Amino acid sequence: MISFWLLVTILDAHDLPAMDRNGMSDPYVKLSILPERKQKYETKIIRNTLNPIYNETFLFSLPFNELQSKTLSLTVYDYDRLSKDDKMGQLSIPLESIDFGTTTEICQYLNKPENDDDRYQKLQSYRNTNLCRIACKFPIRMPRTFTVFNEKKLYQPCP
């Protein structure tokens, strides 16, 4: 089976809702490939901000013949030290919509989280919530040899 390396760089987010009493949030992003969710990653937590800058790159290995049927799932959370982390929003990007062989930047609004709970009342201004500059990088050619990177997070700046 031929594998394909998918590099996803989470650059930053803008105008996230305040989830903490101090008027700020402690956001981080969870990434996975649907429908399996076998490969899961998350960014570091950026404390006390509504405009986090991540600049973190993640590597997914996917079978080439299944690539078009997969979806990149991104969920933004607010970290809470003493309670369950709050979902701030989510975004699903079908890989069939990506132009392979190029670097594609996607800037889209977050969708309302699937789980509605009482804490969700804080997210009234959802139209202003924006997860910006998600760069999905795709190699122009598939490598002939493969190095296995199982569940490793790559910290490298986006060129």
Short mmCIF file of C-alpha atoms in Angstrom, two decimals:
data_model
loop_
_atom_site.label_atom_id
_atom_site.label_comp_id
_atom_site.label_asym_id
_atom_site.label_seq_id
_atom_site.Cartn_x
_atom_site.Cartn_y
_atom_site.Cartn_z
CA MET A 1 0.00 0.00 0.00
CA ILE A 2 1.37 3.40 -0.97
CA SER A 3 1.36 5.95 1.84
CA PHE A 4 1.01 9.68 1.49
CA TRP A 5 2.48 12.18 3.94
CA LEU A 6 0.13 14.99 4.85
CA LEU A 7 1.72 17.94 6.68
CA VAL A 8 -0.72 20.20 8.49
CA THR A 9 0.48 23.42 10.08
CA ILE A 10 -1.77 25.24 12.52
CA LEU A 11 -0.60 28.84 12.35
CA ASP A 12 -2.95 30.93 14.48
CA ALA A 13 -6.51 31.82 15.42
CA HIS A 14 -8.26 35.16 15.78
CA ASP A 15 -11.13 36.58 17.80
CA LEU A 16 -11.85 33.48 19.86
CA PRO A 17 -14.55 33.87 22.52
CA ALA A 18 -13.57 34.60 26.11
CA MET A 19 -14.21 31.45 28.13
CA ASP A 20 -12.54 32.37 31.43
CA ARG A 21 -13.58 34.85 34.11
CA ASN A 22 -10.59 37.07 33.30
CA GLY A 23 -12.01 37.75 29.82
CA MET A 24 -9.48 35.48 28.13
CA SER A 25 -9.16 31.84 27.07
CA ASP A 26 -6.46 29.18 27.14
CA PRO A 27 -6.98 27.72 23.65
CA TYR A 28 -5.49 24.67 21.97
CA VAL A 29 -6.42 22.71 18.84
CA LYS A 30 -7.02 18.95 18.49
CA LEU A 31 -6.47 17.46 15.02
CA SER A 32 -7.50 14.09 13.61
CA ILE A 33 -8.32 12.41 10.32
CA LEU A 34 -11.90 11.18 9.98
CA PRO A 35 -13.53 8.75 9.99
CA GLU A 36 -11.01 6.57 11.89
CA ARG A 37 -9.44 9.09 14.30
CA LYS A 38 -6.43 6.76 14.66
CA GLN A 39 -3.89 9.57 14.34
CA LYS A 40 -4.63 12.33 16.85
CA TYR A 41 -2.56 15.37 17.72
CA GLU A 42 -2.98 18.57 19.67
CA THR A 43 -1.21 21.91 19.76
CA LYS A 44 0.30 23.38 22.86
CA ILE A 45 -1.95 25.45 25.12
CA ILE A 46 -1.55 29.21 24.69
CA ARG A 47 -2.59 30.86 27.94
CA ASN A 48 -4.61 34.05 28.44
CA THR A 49 -5.30 35.02 24.84
CA LEU A 50 -8.08 35.30 22.30
CA ASN A 51 -5.60 35.41 19.39
CA PRO A 52 -3.21 32.46 19.83
CA ILE A 53 -0.21 31.92 17.57
CA TYR A 54 0.74 28.23 17.28
CA ASN A 55 2.94 27.72 14.22
CA GLU A 56 2.97 23.95 14.86
CA THR A 57 3.28 21.26 12.19
CA PHE A 58 1.83 17.75 12.36
CA LEU A 59 2.47 14.73 10.14
CA PHE A 60 -0.24 12.28 9.08
CA SER A 61 0.41 9.10 7.09
CA LEU A 62 -2.53 8.10 4.87
CA PRO A 63 -3.07 5.39 2.25
CA PHE A 64 -2.97 7.15 -1.10
CA ASN A 65 -6.02 5.35 -2.52
CA GLU A 66 -8.16 6.49 0.47
CA LEU A 67 -6.97 10.09 0.54
CA GLN A 68 -9.98 11.60 -1.24
CA SER A 69 -12.43 9.99 1.21
CA LYS A 70 -10.81 11.44 4.37
CA THR A 71 -11.60 14.60 6.31
CA LEU A 72 -9.28 16.68 8.48
CA SER A 73 -11.05 17.49 11.75
CA LEU A 74 -9.96 20.47 13.88
CA THR A 75 -11.53 21.24 17.26
CA VAL A 76 -10.58 24.25 19.38
CA TYR A 77 -10.76 23.83 23.16
CA ASP A 78 -10.31 26.11 26.14
CA TYR A 79 -8.08 24.44 28.72
CA ASP A 80 -9.48 24.32 32.26
CA ARG A 81 -7.20 23.14 35.03
CA LEU A 82 -9.92 21.98 37.44
CA SER A 83 -12.78 20.97 35.13
CA LYS A 84 -13.48 19.50 31.71
CA ASP A 85 -12.03 21.53 28.84
CA ASP A 86 -14.63 23.57 26.92
CA LYS A 87 -15.16 23.10 23.20
CA MET A 88 -14.94 26.49 21.51
CA GLY A 89 -15.59 25.41 17.94
CA GLN A 90 -14.73 22.97 15.21
CA LEU A 91 -13.90 22.77 11.55
CA SER A 92 -13.99 19.86 9.10
CA ILE A 93 -11.97 20.03 5.88
CA PRO A 94 -12.68 17.32 3.28
CA LEU A 95 -9.36 16.34 1.73
CA GLU A 96 -11.06 15.98 -1.65
CA SER A 97 -11.36 19.79 -1.68
CA ILE A 98 -7.58 20.28 -1.44
CA ASP A 99 -5.36 20.81 -4.48
CA PHE A 100 -2.65 18.18 -3.99
CA GLY A 101 0.90 19.04 -4.98
CA THR A 102 0.62 22.56 -3.58
CA THR A 103 0.61 24.34 -0.26
CA THR A 104 -2.92 25.37 0.56
CA GLU A 105 -3.88 27.90 3.23
CA ILE A 106 -7.39 27.69 4.59
CA CYS A 107 -9.04 30.47 6.57
CA GLN A 108 -12.55 29.57 7.71
CA TYR A 109 -14.95 30.38 10.49
CA LEU A 110 -15.34 27.79 13.22
CA ASN A 111 -18.61 25.92 13.49
CA LYS A 112 -20.58 25.59 16.69
CA PRO A 113 -19.42 22.55 18.71
CA GLU A 114 -21.52 19.40 18.29
CA ASN A 115 -22.14 19.01 22.03
CA ASP A 116 -24.43 21.74 23.29
CA ASP A 117 -24.21 22.12 27.04
CA ASP A 118 -24.84 24.84 29.62
CA ARG A 119 -21.32 26.26 29.24
CA TYR A 120 -22.03 26.90 25.57
CA GLN A 121 -24.08 29.96 26.52
CA LYS A 122 -20.76 31.86 26.63
CA LEU A 123 -20.39 31.46 22.88
CA GLN A 124 -23.17 33.85 21.84
CA SER A 125 -21.03 35.82 19.39
CA TYR A 126 -20.18 32.85 17.21
CA ARG A 127 -20.13 34.78 13.95
CA ASN A 128 -17.02 36.59 15.18
CA THR A 129 -15.10 33.40 15.99
CA ASN A 130 -12.47 32.67 13.37
CA LEU A 131 -9.77 30.05 13.16
CA CYS A 132 -7.43 31.56 10.62
CA ARG A 133 -4.47 30.55 8.52
CA ILE A 134 -4.47 26.80 8.65
CA ALA A 135 -1.80 25.76 6.19
CA CYS A 136 -2.15 22.25 4.78
CA LYS A 137 1.05 21.23 3.05
CA PHE A 138 1.17 18.45 0.50
CA PRO A 139 4.32 17.06 -1.12
CA ILE A 140 4.61 17.39 -4.89
CA ARG A 141 5.93 13.81 -5.16
CA MET A 142 5.50 10.84 -2.89
CA PRO A 143 8.80 9.64 -1.42
CA ARG A 144 10.15 6.28 -2.61
CA THR A 145 11.27 5.36 0.90
CA PHE A 146 9.34 6.01 4.04
CA THR A 147 10.40 6.81 7.55
CA VAL A 148 7.78 5.88 10.09
CA PHE A 149 6.73 8.73 12.36
CA ASN A 150 4.15 7.19 14.67
CA GLU A 151 2.21 9.77 16.66
CA LYS A 152 5.09 12.25 16.66
CA LYS A 153 4.52 15.96 16.69
CA LEU A 154 6.86 18.10 14.61
CA TYR A 155 7.62 21.55 15.97
CA GLN A 156 8.89 23.56 13.06
CA PRO A 157 8.02 26.98 11.72
CA CYS A 158 6.02 27.34 8.55
CA PRO A 159 8.26 28.71 5.75
#
